[in-house]
């Protein structure tokens, strides 16, 4: 038995909600990873001693 045979007029199933949430989480994590990768390639972008970069 497949749950894919549910008529579209019914509310979203739990599986569909979970898939949508996982897709949104994956997009957020990808964006975060890109930001972290970018900051890792530019170590002078955020000095740790609080001073301005030269």
PDB file of C-alpha atoms in Angstrom:
ATOM      1  CA  UNK A   1       0.000   0.000   0.000  1.00  0.00           C
ATOM      2  CA  UNK A   2       1.319   3.392  -0.981  1.00  0.00           C
ATOM      3  CA  UNK A   3       0.354   6.668   0.661  1.00  0.00           C
ATOM      4  CA  UNK A   4       0.910   8.464  -2.656  1.00  0.00           C
ATOM      5  CA  UNK A   5      -2.665   7.611  -3.671  1.00  0.00           C
ATOM      6  CA  UNK A   6      -4.094  10.216  -1.262  1.00  0.00           C
ATOM      7  CA  UNK A   7      -6.351  12.710  -3.073  1.00  0.00           C
ATOM      8  CA  UNK A   8      -4.839  16.235  -3.281  1.00  0.00           C
ATOM      9  CA  UNK A   9      -7.875  17.751  -1.525  1.00  0.00           C
ATOM     10  CA  UNK A  10      -6.786  16.249   1.795  1.00  0.00           C
ATOM     11  CA  UNK A  11      -4.370  18.049   4.128  1.00  0.00           C
ATOM     12  CA  UNK A  12      -0.649  17.371   3.791  1.00  0.00           C
ATOM     13  CA  UNK A  13       0.528  14.100   5.185  1.00  0.00           C
ATOM     14  CA  UNK A  14       3.199  13.831   7.809  1.00  0.00           C
ATOM     15  CA  UNK A  15       5.713  12.483   5.297  1.00  0.00           C
ATOM     16  CA  UNK A  16       5.216  15.453   2.966  1.00  0.00           C
ATOM     17  CA  UNK A  17       5.570  17.885   5.867  1.00  0.00           C
ATOM     18  CA  UNK A  18       8.775  16.167   6.958  1.00  0.00           C
ATOM     19  CA  UNK A  19      10.172  16.276   3.401  1.00  0.00           C
ATOM     20  CA  UNK A  20       9.432  20.005   3.146  1.00  0.00           C
ATOM     21  CA  UNK A  21      11.039  20.684   6.521  1.00  0.00           C
ATOM     22  CA  UNK A  22      14.120  18.644   5.586  1.00  0.00           C
ATOM     23  CA  UNK A  23      14.439  20.534   2.302  1.00  0.00           C
ATOM     24  CA  UNK A  24      14.244  23.873   4.135  1.00  0.00           C
ATOM     25  CA  UNK A  25      16.777  22.688   6.718  1.00  0.00           C
ATOM     26  CA  UNK A  26      19.119  21.495   3.981  1.00  0.00           C
ATOM     27  CA  UNK A  27      18.919  24.885   2.256  1.00  0.00           C
ATOM     28  CA  UNK A  28      19.642  26.698   5.533  1.00  0.00           C
ATOM     29  CA  UNK A  29      22.590  24.436   6.309  1.00  0.00           C
ATOM     30  CA  UNK A  30      23.977  24.876   2.798  1.00  0.00           C
ATOM     31  CA  UNK A  31      23.807  28.657   3.198  1.00  0.00           C
ATOM     32  CA  UNK A  32      25.493  28.449   6.604  1.00  0.00           C
ATOM     33  CA  UNK A  33      28.194  26.169   5.213  1.00  0.00           C
ATOM     34  CA  UNK A  34      28.865  28.566   2.334  1.00  0.00           C
ATOM     35  CA  UNK A  35      29.243  31.431   4.800  1.00  0.00           C
ATOM     36  CA  UNK A  36      31.605  29.438   6.984  1.00  0.00           C
ATOM     37  CA  UNK A  37      33.661  28.310   4.002  1.00  0.00           C
ATOM     38  CA  UNK A  38      33.958  31.905   2.814  1.00  0.00           C
ATOM     39  CA  UNK A  39      35.061  33.142   6.237  1.00  0.00           C
ATOM     40  CA  UNK A  40      37.595  30.315   6.487  1.00  0.00           C
ATOM     41  CA  UNK A  41      39.225  31.373   3.212  1.00  0.00           C
ATOM     42  CA  UNK A  42      39.589  34.963   4.486  1.00  0.00           C
ATOM     43  CA  UNK A  43      41.136  34.697   7.952  1.00  0.00           C
ATOM     44  CA  UNK A  44      41.899  38.434   8.031  1.00  0.00           C
ATOM     45  CA  UNK A  45      38.184  39.294   7.700  1.00  0.00           C
ATOM     46  CA  UNK A  46      37.580  38.995  11.444  1.00  0.00           C
ATOM     47  CA  UNK A  47      40.623  39.552  13.667  1.00  0.00           C
ATOM     48  CA  UNK A  48      40.413  37.865  17.052  1.00  0.00           C
ATOM     49  CA  UNK A  49      42.046  40.661  19.056  1.00  0.00           C
ATOM     50  CA  UNK A  50      39.223  43.099  18.262  1.00  0.00           C
ATOM     51  CA  UNK A  51      41.373  45.467  16.236  1.00  0.00           C
ATOM     52  CA  UNK A  52      40.542  46.668  12.749  1.00  0.00           C
ATOM     53  CA  UNK A  53      42.270  44.869   9.839  1.00  0.00           C
ATOM     54  CA  UNK A  54      45.010  46.911   8.203  1.00  0.00           C
TER      55      UNK A  54
END
